[in-house]
Coordinates of C-alpha atoms and ligand atoms in Angstrom, one line a residue:
X26 CA -7.4 -43.4 34.4
X27 CA -6.7 -45.0 31.1
X28 CA -9.7 -43.7 29.4
X29 CA -8.8 -40.0 30.2
X30 CA -5.8 -40.3 28.1
X31 CA -7.5 -40.8 24.9
X32 CA -9.1 -38.2 22.7
X33 CA -11.7 -40.0 20.6
X34 CA -12.1 -39.3 16.9
X35 CA -15.1 -37.2 16.5
X36 CA -16.4 -33.9 15.5
X37 CA -13.0 -32.6 14.5
X38 CA -13.9 -33.8 11.1
X39 CA -16.4 -31.0 10.7
X40 CA -13.6 -28.5 11.4
X41 CA -11.0 -29.8 9.1
X42 CA -12.8 -32.2 6.7
X43 CA -14.7 -31.6 3.5
X44 CA -16.3 -34.7 2.1
X45 CA -18.4 -34.9 -1.0
X46 CA -19.1 -37.5 -3.6
X47 CA -16.9 -36.5 -6.5
X48 CA -16.2 -37.9 -9.9
X49 CA -14.0 -35.2 -11.1
X50 CA -10.4 -36.3 -10.5
X51 CA -7.5 -34.0 -10.6
X52 CA -4.0 -35.2 -11.0
X53 CA -0.5 -34.1 -10.1
X54 CA 2.7 -35.3 -11.7
X55 CA 2.4 -38.7 -9.9
X56 CA -1.3 -39.4 -10.3
X57 CA -4.3 -38.2 -8.4
X58 CA -4.3 -35.4 -6.0
X59 CA -8.0 -34.4 -5.9
X60 CA -11.3 -36.1 -6.2
X61 CA -12.1 -39.7 -5.4
X62 CA -9.9 -42.6 -6.3
X63 CA -11.2 -44.6 -9.3
X64 CA -10.1 -47.8 -7.6
X65 CA -11.1 -49.1 -4.2
X66 CA -9.7 -51.7 -1.8
X67 CA -11.3 -55.1 -2.3
X68 CA -13.5 -56.4 0.5
X69 CA -10.9 -58.9 1.7
X70 CA -8.0 -56.5 1.5
X71 CA -6.5 -56.0 5.0
X72 CA -6.3 -52.4 6.2
X73 CA -4.4 -52.2 9.4
X74 CA -2.1 -50.2 11.6
X75 CA 1.4 -51.1 12.9
X76 CA 3.5 -50.7 16.0
X77 CA 6.6 -52.4 17.6
X78 CA 7.0 -53.3 21.3
X79 CA 10.2 -51.5 22.0
X80 CA 9.0 -48.3 20.5
X81 CA 5.7 -48.1 22.5
X82 CA 5.6 -50.3 25.5
X83 CA 8.0 -48.7 28.0
X84 CA 8.0 -50.5 31.4
X85 CA 11.5 -51.7 30.5
X86 CA 12.2 -53.2 33.9
X87 CA 8.6 -53.9 35.1
X88 CA 6.6 -57.0 35.3
X89 CA 9.7 -59.2 35.3
X90 CA 10.9 -58.1 31.9
X91 CA 14.6 -58.8 31.1
X92 CA 17.1 -56.3 29.5
X93 CA 17.3 -56.0 25.7
X94 CA 20.1 -54.7 23.6
X95 CA 18.3 -51.4 23.1
X96 CA 17.8 -50.9 26.8
X97 CA 21.5 -51.4 27.5
X98 CA 22.6 -49.4 24.6
X99 CA 20.5 -46.4 25.4
X100 CA 21.3 -46.5 29.1
X101 CA 25.0 -46.6 28.3
X102 CA 24.8 -43.9 25.6
X103 CA 22.4 -41.3 27.0
X104 CA 23.3 -38.8 24.3
X105 CA 22.8 -41.2 21.4
X106 CA 19.4 -39.6 20.4
X107 CA 19.1 -35.9 19.6
X108 CA 16.8 -35.4 22.6
X109 CA 18.9 -37.6 24.9
X110 CA 15.9 -39.9 25.3
X111 CA 15.4 -43.5 26.1
X112 CA 12.4 -45.9 25.6
X113 CA 12.0 -46.5 29.3
X114 CA 8.5 -45.2 29.3
X115 CA 7.8 -44.5 25.6
X116 CA 4.1 -44.4 24.9
X117 CA 3.6 -46.5 28.1
X118 CA 1.6 -49.1 26.2
X119 CA 2.4 -51.6 28.9
X120 CA 0.1 -49.8 31.2
X121 CA -2.1 -48.1 28.5
X122 CA -2.8 -50.9 26.1
X123 CA -6.6 -50.4 26.5
X124 CA -6.1 -46.9 25.2
X125 CA -4.3 -48.3 22.2
X126 CA -7.1 -50.7 21.5
X127 CA -9.6 -47.9 21.8
X128 CA -7.9 -45.8 19.2
X129 CA -7.3 -48.8 16.9
X130 CA -11.0 -49.4 17.2
X131 CA -11.8 -45.8 16.4
X132 CA -9.9 -46.2 13.2
X133 CA -12.1 -49.0 12.2
X134 CA -9.2 -51.2 11.0
X135 CA -9.5 -55.0 11.0
X136 CA -6.0 -55.8 12.0
X137 CA -3.3 -54.6 14.4
X138 CA 0.4 -55.4 13.7
X139 CA 2.4 -55.4 16.9
X140 CA 5.5 -57.2 18.1
X141 CA 6.2 -59.2 21.2
X142 CA 9.1 -58.2 23.4
X143 CA 11.2 -61.4 23.6
X144 CA 12.7 -60.4 27.0
X145 CA 9.2 -59.7 28.4
X146 CA 8.3 -63.3 27.8
X147 CA 11.7 -64.9 28.3
X148 CA 13.7 -62.4 30.5
X149 CA 16.9 -64.4 30.1
X150 CA 16.2 -64.9 26.4
X151 CA 16.2 -68.7 26.9
X152 CA 13.1 -70.8 27.4
X153 CA 14.1 -72.3 30.7
X154 CA 12.1 -69.6 32.4
X155 CA 8.8 -68.1 31.2
X156 CA 7.7 -64.8 32.8
X157 CA 4.1 -65.3 33.7
X158 CA 3.5 -61.5 34.0
X159 CA 4.8 -60.8 30.5
X160 CA 2.6 -63.6 29.1
X161 CA -0.4 -62.1 30.9
X162 CA 0.3 -58.7 29.4
X163 CA 0.0 -60.0 25.9
X164 CA -2.9 -62.3 26.8
X165 CA -4.8 -59.2 28.1
X166 CA -3.9 -57.3 25.0
X167 CA -5.1 -60.1 22.7
X168 CA -8.3 -60.4 24.8
X169 CA -9.0 -56.7 24.5
X170 CA -8.4 -56.8 20.7
X171 CA -10.7 -59.9 20.4
X172 CA -13.5 -58.0 22.2
X173 CA -13.7 -55.7 19.2
X174 CA -12.9 -58.2 16.5
X175 CA -9.5 -56.8 15.8
X176 CA -7.1 -59.4 14.4
X177 CA -3.5 -59.3 15.8
X178 CA -0.6 -59.8 13.4
X179 CA 2.4 -60.5 15.5
X180 CA 6.1 -60.0 14.8
X181 CA 8.4 -62.2 16.9
X182 CA 11.5 -60.1 16.5
X183 CA 11.4 -56.3 16.0
X184 CA 15.1 -55.6 16.9
X185 CA 14.9 -55.9 20.7
X186 CA 17.2 -58.9 21.3
X187 CA 17.6 -60.1 24.9
X188 CA 20.9 -58.7 26.0
X189 CA 22.2 -62.1 27.1
X190 CA 22.4 -63.2 23.5
X191 CA 24.5 -60.2 22.6
X192 CA 27.1 -61.2 25.0
X193 CA 27.3 -64.4 22.9
X194 CA 27.7 -62.5 19.6
X195 CA 24.1 -61.8 18.9
X196 CA 22.9 -62.9 15.4
X197 CA 26.5 -63.6 14.3
X198 CA 26.3 -66.7 16.5
X199 CA 24.9 -69.8 14.6
X200 CA 23.4 -70.9 17.9
X201 CA 20.9 -68.1 17.6
X202 CA 18.9 -70.2 15.2
X203 CA 18.2 -72.7 17.9
X204 CA 17.4 -70.0 20.5
X205 CA 15.0 -68.2 18.1
X206 CA 13.2 -71.5 17.5
X207 CA 12.9 -72.1 21.2
X208 CA 11.4 -68.6 21.7
X209 CA 9.1 -69.0 18.7
X210 CA 7.8 -72.4 20.1
X211 CA 7.0 -70.7 23.4
X212 CA 5.1 -67.9 21.6
X213 CA 3.2 -70.3 19.3
X214 CA 2.2 -72.5 22.3
X215 CA 1.1 -69.5 24.3
X216 CA -0.7 -67.4 21.6
X217 CA -1.1 -69.6 18.6
X218 CA -4.8 -70.0 19.4
X219 CA -5.5 -66.3 19.0
X220 CA -2.7 -65.1 16.7
X221 CA -3.2 -66.4 13.1
X222 CA -0.8 -64.1 11.3
X223 CA 2.9 -64.2 12.3
X224 CA 6.0 -62.5 11.1
X225 CA 9.3 -63.9 12.2
X226 CA 11.7 -61.0 11.7
X227 CA 11.2 -57.3 11.0
X228 CA 13.6 -55.8 8.5
X229 CA 16.7 -58.0 8.9
X230 CA 18.5 -55.6 6.5
X231 CA 18.1 -52.5 8.6
X232 CA 18.8 -54.4 11.8
X233 CA 22.0 -56.1 10.6
X234 CA 23.3 -53.2 8.5
X235 CA 22.8 -50.5 11.1
X236 CA 23.4 -52.5 14.2
X237 CA 26.2 -54.9 13.1
X238 CA 27.6 -53.1 10.1
X239 CA 27.6 -49.6 11.6
X240 CA 27.1 -47.9 14.9
X241 CA 23.8 -46.3 13.9
X242 CA 21.6 -48.8 15.8
X243 CA 22.1 -51.0 18.8
X244 CA 24.2 -53.1 19.3
X245 CA 26.5 -50.7 17.3
X246 CA 29.0 -53.5 16.6
X247 CA 30.7 -51.7 13.7
X248 CA 31.7 -55.0 12.1
X249 CA 31.6 -53.5 8.6
X250 CA 31.3 -55.9 5.8
X251 CA 31.8 -59.0 8.0
X252 CA 29.5 -59.0 11.0
X253 CA 26.6 -57.5 9.1
X254 CA 26.6 -60.5 6.6
X255 CA 26.9 -63.0 9.4
X256 CA 23.9 -61.4 11.1
X257 CA 21.9 -61.5 7.8
X258 CA 22.9 -65.1 7.3
X259 CA 21.9 -66.5 10.6
X260 CA 18.8 -64.3 10.9
X261 CA 17.6 -65.7 7.6
X262 CA 18.3 -69.3 8.8
X263 CA 16.5 -68.5 12.0
X264 CA 13.5 -67.3 10.0
X265 CA 13.4 -70.5 7.9
X266 CA 13.7 -72.7 11.0
X267 CA 10.7 -71.0 12.6
X268 CA 8.7 -71.0 9.5
X269 CA 9.1 -74.8 9.3
X270 CA 8.4 -75.2 13.1
X271 CA 5.1 -73.4 12.6
X272 CA 4.3 -75.3 9.4
X273 CA 5.0 -78.7 11.0
X274 CA 3.7 -78.4 14.5
X275 CA 1.3 -75.5 14.7
X276 CA -0.3 -74.8 11.3
X277 CA -2.2 -78.1 11.3
X278 CA -4.2 -77.1 14.4
X279 CA -4.2 -73.3 14.2
X280 CA -4.4 -72.8 10.4
X281 CA -2.5 -69.6 10.5
X282 CA 0.0 -67.8 8.2
X283 CA 3.6 -67.0 8.8
X284 CA 6.1 -64.9 6.8
X285 CA 8.9 -62.3 7.1
X286 CA 9.0 -58.5 6.6
X287 CA 11.7 -57.0 4.4
X288 CA 12.4 -53.3 4.0
X289 CA 12.8 -51.7 0.6
X290 CA 13.7 -48.2 -0.4
X291 CA 13.1 -47.7 -4.1
X292 CA 16.3 -47.1 -6.1
X293 CA 15.9 -44.9 -9.2
X294 CA 18.8 -44.1 -11.5
X295 CA 20.2 -40.6 -10.9
X296 CA 20.2 -40.0 -14.6
X297 CA 17.8 -42.4 -16.3
X298 CA 19.5 -41.9 -19.6
X299 CA 22.8 -43.3 -18.3
X300 CA 23.3 -47.0 -18.5
X301 CA 25.7 -46.9 -15.5
X302 CA 23.1 -45.2 -13.3
X303 CA 20.5 -47.7 -14.3
X304 CA 22.9 -50.5 -13.5
X305 CA 23.7 -48.9 -10.1
X306 CA 20.0 -48.7 -9.3
X307 CA 19.5 -52.4 -10.1
X308 CA 22.6 -53.3 -8.2
X309 CA 21.3 -51.5 -5.1
X310 CA 18.0 -53.4 -5.2
X311 CA 19.9 -56.7 -5.7
X312 CA 22.3 -56.1 -2.8
X313 CA 19.8 -54.6 -0.4
X314 CA 16.5 -56.4 -1.1
X315 CA 17.1 -59.4 -3.3
X316 CA 19.9 -60.5 -1.0
X317 CA 17.2 -61.3 1.5
X318 CA 14.3 -62.0 -0.8
X319 CA 16.0 -64.4 -3.3
X320 CA 16.7 -67.1 -0.8
X321 CA 13.0 -67.1 0.3
X322 CA 11.0 -66.2 -2.8
X323 CA 12.9 -67.1 -5.9
X324 CA 12.5 -70.3 -7.7
X325 CA 16.2 -71.2 -7.5
X326 CA 16.7 -70.0 -3.9
X327 CA 20.1 -68.9 -2.4
X328 CA 21.7 -65.4 -2.5
X329 CA 21.4 -63.9 -6.0
X330 CA 24.3 -65.0 -8.3
X331 CA 25.3 -61.3 -8.9
X332 CA 25.5 -60.6 -5.2
X333 CA 27.5 -63.8 -4.6
X334 CA 29.9 -62.9 -7.4
X335 CA 30.4 -59.3 -6.4
X336 CA 31.1 -60.0 -2.7
X337 CA 33.3 -63.0 -3.5
X338 CA 35.4 -61.0 -6.0
X339 CA 35.8 -58.0 -3.7
X340 CA 36.6 -60.2 -0.7
X341 CA 39.3 -61.9 -2.8
X342 CA 40.8 -58.6 -4.0
X343 CA 40.9 -57.5 -0.4
X344 CA 42.9 -60.6 0.6
X345 CA 40.3 -62.4 2.5
X346 CA 40.8 -66.2 2.5
X347 CA 37.2 -66.7 1.7
X348 CA 34.1 -64.7 0.9
X349 CA 32.8 -62.4 3.6
X350 CA 29.3 -63.5 2.5
X351 CA 28.7 -66.9 4.1
X352 CA 27.4 -69.9 2.1
X353 CA 24.2 -71.8 2.7
X354 CA 24.4 -75.6 2.5
X355 CA 22.2 -77.3 -0.1
X356 CA 19.8 -78.2 2.7
X357 CA 19.7 -74.7 4.0
X358 CA 18.9 -73.4 0.5
X359 CA 16.0 -75.8 0.4
X360 CA 14.8 -74.8 3.9
X361 CA 14.7 -71.2 3.0
X362 CA 13.1 -71.6 -0.4
X363 CA 9.4 -70.9 -0.1
X364 CA 9.6 -70.2 3.6
X365 CA 7.0 -67.4 3.7
X366 CA 3.3 -67.3 3.1
X367 CA 3.5 -63.7 2.1
X368 CA 6.0 -61.0 1.2
X369 CA 5.9 -58.5 4.1
X370 CA 7.1 -55.2 2.7
X371 CA 8.1 -52.0 4.5
X372 CA 8.5 -49.1 2.2
X373 CA 9.1 -45.4 3.0
X374 CA 11.2 -43.5 0.5
X375 CA 13.3 -43.4 -2.7
X376 CA 17.0 -42.7 -3.4
X377 CA 18.7 -41.9 -6.6
X378 CA 21.7 -44.0 -7.6
X379 CA 25.0 -43.5 -9.4
X380 CA 28.0 -45.8 -9.3
X381 CA 30.8 -45.0 -7.0
X382 CA 34.0 -46.7 -6.0
X383 CA 34.5 -44.8 -2.8
X384 CA 32.6 -42.2 -0.7
X385 CA 33.4 -40.2 2.3
X386 CA 32.3 -42.2 5.4
X387 CA 32.5 -45.6 3.8
X388 CA 34.6 -48.2 5.4
X389 CA 36.6 -50.9 3.5
X390 CA 35.3 -53.5 3.7
X391 CA 31.6 -52.7 4.2
X392 CA 28.4 -53.5 2.5
X393 CA 28.2 -49.9 1.3
X394 CA 31.6 -50.3 -0.5
X395 CA 30.5 -53.7 -1.8
X396 CA 27.4 -52.2 -3.3
X397 CA 29.4 -49.4 -4.8
X398 CA 26.5 -46.9 -5.3
X399 CA 26.2 -43.3 -4.2
X400 CA 22.8 -42.4 -2.8
X401 CA 21.1 -39.0 -3.1
X402 CA 17.5 -37.7 -3.2
X403 CA 15.9 -35.2 -5.5
X404 CA 15.9 -31.8 -3.7
X405 CA 12.5 -31.1 -5.3
X406 CA 11.0 -34.0 -3.3
X407 CA 9.3 -32.8 -0.1
X408 CA 11.4 -33.5 3.0
X409 CA 9.1 -33.1 6.0
X410 CA 11.1 -34.9 8.7
X411 CA 13.9 -37.3 9.2
X412 CA 17.1 -36.7 7.3
X413 CA 16.8 -39.9 5.2
X414 CA 13.2 -39.3 4.3
X415 CA 11.8 -37.7 1.1
X416 CA 8.4 -38.1 -0.5
X417 CA 8.2 -39.7 -3.9
X418 CA 5.0 -41.7 -4.2
X419 CA 5.8 -43.5 -7.5
X420 CA 8.7 -45.2 -5.8
X421 CA 6.1 -47.3 -4.0
X422 CA 4.5 -48.5 -7.2
X423 CA 7.9 -49.2 -8.7
X424 CA 9.0 -51.2 -5.6
X425 CA 5.8 -53.4 -5.7
X426 CA 6.3 -53.9 -9.4
X427 CA 10.0 -54.8 -9.0
X428 CA 9.1 -57.5 -6.4
X429 CA 6.4 -58.8 -8.6
X430 CA 8.6 -59.0 -11.7
X431 CA 11.3 -60.9 -9.7
X432 CA 9.1 -63.2 -7.7
X433 CA 5.8 -63.4 -9.4
X434 CA 2.3 -63.0 -8.1
X435 CA 1.8 -66.4 -6.3
X436 CA 3.0 -65.1 -2.9
X437 CA 0.9 -62.1 -1.9
X438 CA 2.5 -58.9 -0.9
X439 CA 1.4 -57.5 2.5
X440 CA 2.6 -53.9 3.1
X441 CA 3.5 -54.2 6.8
X442 CA 4.7 -50.6 7.1
X443 CA 4.4 -47.3 5.2
X444 CA 4.2 -43.8 6.7
X445 CA 5.6 -40.4 6.9
X446 CA 8.2 -38.7 9.2
X447 CA 7.6 -35.2 10.3
X448 CA 8.5 -33.1 13.4
X449 CA 5.0 -33.2 14.9
X450 CA 1.7 -31.4 14.9
X451 CA -1.9 -32.5 15.0
X452 CA -2.7 -30.8 11.7
X453 CA -0.4 -33.1 9.7
X454 CA -1.5 -32.3 6.2
X455 CA 1.7 -33.6 4.8
X456 CA 1.0 -37.1 6.3
X457 CA -2.6 -37.0 4.9
X458 CA -1.2 -36.3 1.5
X459 CA 1.5 -38.9 1.9
X460 CA -0.9 -41.7 2.7
X461 CA -3.3 -40.6 0.0
X462 CA -0.7 -40.6 -2.7
X463 CA 1.3 -43.7 -1.6
X464 CA -1.9 -45.7 -1.1
X465 CA -3.0 -44.6 -4.5
X466 CA 0.2 -45.8 -6.1
X467 CA -0.4 -49.1 -4.4
X468 CA -3.9 -49.3 -6.0
X469 CA -2.3 -48.5 -9.4
X470 CA 0.2 -51.4 -8.8
X471 CA -2.7 -53.7 -8.0
X472 CA -5.2 -52.6 -10.7
X473 CA -3.1 -51.4 -13.5
X474 CA 0.0 -53.6 -13.1
X475 CA -1.6 -56.8 -11.8
X476 CA 0.5 -56.9 -8.6
X477 CA -0.9 -59.2 -5.9
X478 CA -1.1 -56.9 -2.8
X479 CA -3.4 -58.2 -0.1
X480 CA -2.9 -55.9 2.8
X481 CA -1.6 -52.5 4.0
X482 CA -0.6 -51.4 7.5
X483 CA 0.0 -47.7 8.2
X484 CA 3.1 -46.9 10.2
X485 CA 2.4 -46.0 12.9
X486 CA -0.6 -46.0 15.3
X487 CA 0.9 -43.3 17.5
X488 CA 4.1 -41.3 18.0
X489 CA 6.8 -43.5 19.5
X490 CA 10.5 -44.0 20.1
X491 CA 12.0 -43.6 16.6
X492 CA 15.3 -45.4 17.3
X493 CA 18.2 -43.1 16.5
X494 CA 15.9 -40.1 16.2
X495 CA 14.4 -40.5 19.7
X496 CA 11.1 -38.7 19.9
X497 CA 12.1 -35.9 17.4
X498 CA 11.0 -37.6 14.2
X499 CA 7.3 -38.6 14.4
X500 CA 5.5 -41.2 12.4
X501 CA 2.2 -41.5 14.4
X502 CA -1.2 -40.9 13.1
X503 CA -2.1 -40.3 16.8
X504 CA -0.2 -37.6 18.7
X505 CA 1.2 -38.8 22.0
X506 CA 1.8 -36.2 24.7
X507 CA 5.1 -37.4 26.1
X508 CA 5.0 -34.7 28.8
X509 CA 1.9 -36.0 30.4
X510 CA 1.9 -39.0 32.7
X511 CA -1.1 -40.3 30.9
X512 CA 0.7 -40.1 27.5
X513 CA -2.6 -38.8 26.1
X514 CA -3.3 -40.0 22.6
X515 CA -5.0 -37.5 20.2
X516 CA -5.9 -38.1 16.6
X517 CA -4.1 -36.2 14.0
X518 CA -5.8 -35.3 10.7
X519 CA -4.1 -38.3 9.2
X520 CA -6.0 -40.6 11.7
X521 CA -9.3 -39.0 10.5
X522 CA -8.3 -39.4 6.9
X523 CA -7.2 -43.0 7.4
X524 CA -10.4 -43.8 9.1
X525 CA -12.3 -42.5 6.1
X526 CA -10.2 -44.6 3.8
X527 CA -10.9 -47.7 5.9
X528 CA -14.6 -46.8 6.1
X529 CA -15.2 -46.2 2.4
X530 CA -12.3 -48.4 1.1
X531 CA -11.4 -45.5 -1.3
X532 CA -9.2 -42.5 -1.2
X533 CA -10.9 -39.2 -1.2
X534 CA -8.2 -36.6 -1.9
X535 CA -10.6 -33.8 -0.9
X536 CA -11.6 -35.3 2.4
X537 CA -9.0 -33.2 4.3
X538 CA -7.5 -30.3 2.4
X539 CA -5.1 -27.7 3.9
X540 CA -6.6 -24.3 4.4
X541 CA -5.1 -21.8 2.0
X542 CA -3.5 -20.0 5.0
X543 CA -2.1 -23.1 6.6
X544 CA 1.5 -22.8 7.5
X545 CA 1.6 -26.5 8.3
X546 CA 3.8 -29.1 6.6
X547 CA 1.7 -29.4 3.5
X548 CA 3.2 -31.4 0.6
Ligands
NOJ2083 C1 10.9 -49.4 9.9 C2 11.0 -50.0 11.3 O1 10.4 -51.3 11.3 C3 10.3 -49.2 12.4 O2 10.6 -49.7 13.6 C4 10.6 -47.7 12.2 O3 10.1 -46.9 13.2 C5 10.2 -47.3 10.8 N1 11.0 -48.0 9.8 C6 10.4 -45.8 10.6 O4 11.8 -45.5 10.6

């Protein structure tokens, strides 16, 4: 029974929560850490929760679904993750989507960000055959959400490319632009009536860098410094194509919005007093965020001039006959410019930057080598989970400000992901603290710095398949029991805390406080 696998939010709050109206505000080094936030989320500010198809759905070969690059990769490399896991079942959302909707409802959020599995709709990738069962799955999910007035925000591509395209070179193949447009047209035709907020691509940088530029993610092409830029290039063009498709053929009747989601770590100088470290930090942001954002959001369009100059020069010194960074035509620059109704931002952590010509583990060529920056994190920052993850709340405010300074306030920022990695536990005080502090930094960016942020989605609704980290690193605000066939979902403290933020539209730093004796992962 689906219902038996959900533990509903409820009286647990009495056990763990303390809630009182409070004007006295305490503060830590980064802002508030006690009392009630002096700022609140405006009425029309979207508070939501996020997932991605491959990480939760499972049912990889059921209901007519085709194979994706991640299925193939995990099946061929069973020891790729630390727990030797796959996403064959994951949180089993394919069968338990009603449980998902129930817990989303319990949170009280207005909007649910999810992605469509391309190969569930088009098992071969191409639109010559549409899989009715796959379509029905998403229809049922959207209907269930609609019953409770929950708005879906749908990502078309969250990394699970149909395998067939990989055999043709994946995103390094210019033809992908056409194929992505075909798929998007099918999705808009099928679901445009109910889905009014779309994102084309999730984190092109992480997908292309890790999957094409290294072996960290599927498809593990290891085409350092070459394939990764081709992937970026065609994925950006595919995004623009689909933006204009929606704009031209679907927006007039459905009146929706469409944009892209970019990932941004914050880059602080290792030693802020050193000019070279400040330059390294700025270079990192230009190479890893502006390389994607400039073509879309800047007034002039195209890759940033500093990025173009750097990769051109290094390519030349390396004896390449032309730049490893492809060129857009004048028409493509125009097509990309302004091709997003919002700036979808995923932010998790901060790194410290100092210049470096070469580091152990870098390849030549590679985007790491092109960027020429050594990354580290402050050992004083809490590190509750994944190896890449440290907690530094001000990095969030700085990221939002950096984007605003570069691209202005006309296009709103929607934070499509933000959340904490740990190694599990229902009493996730560290995650409660992370959300409180990061969300407060976002409020500061909005109210004190004048940044135009219009939405926030917590990553993620429930524990899921965390790519390279399998099920070891957890991001869920609901615990999922992966040992039970029901994949029971149980609220963590962070779910209770987030529900309270959604309900009051403020952050109460004292709503959930760790008991003095808690040995849990408090930060
Ligand atoms: C961003 C990705 O979009 C998501 O799939 C992933 O789980 C989170 N980062 C956490 O690593």
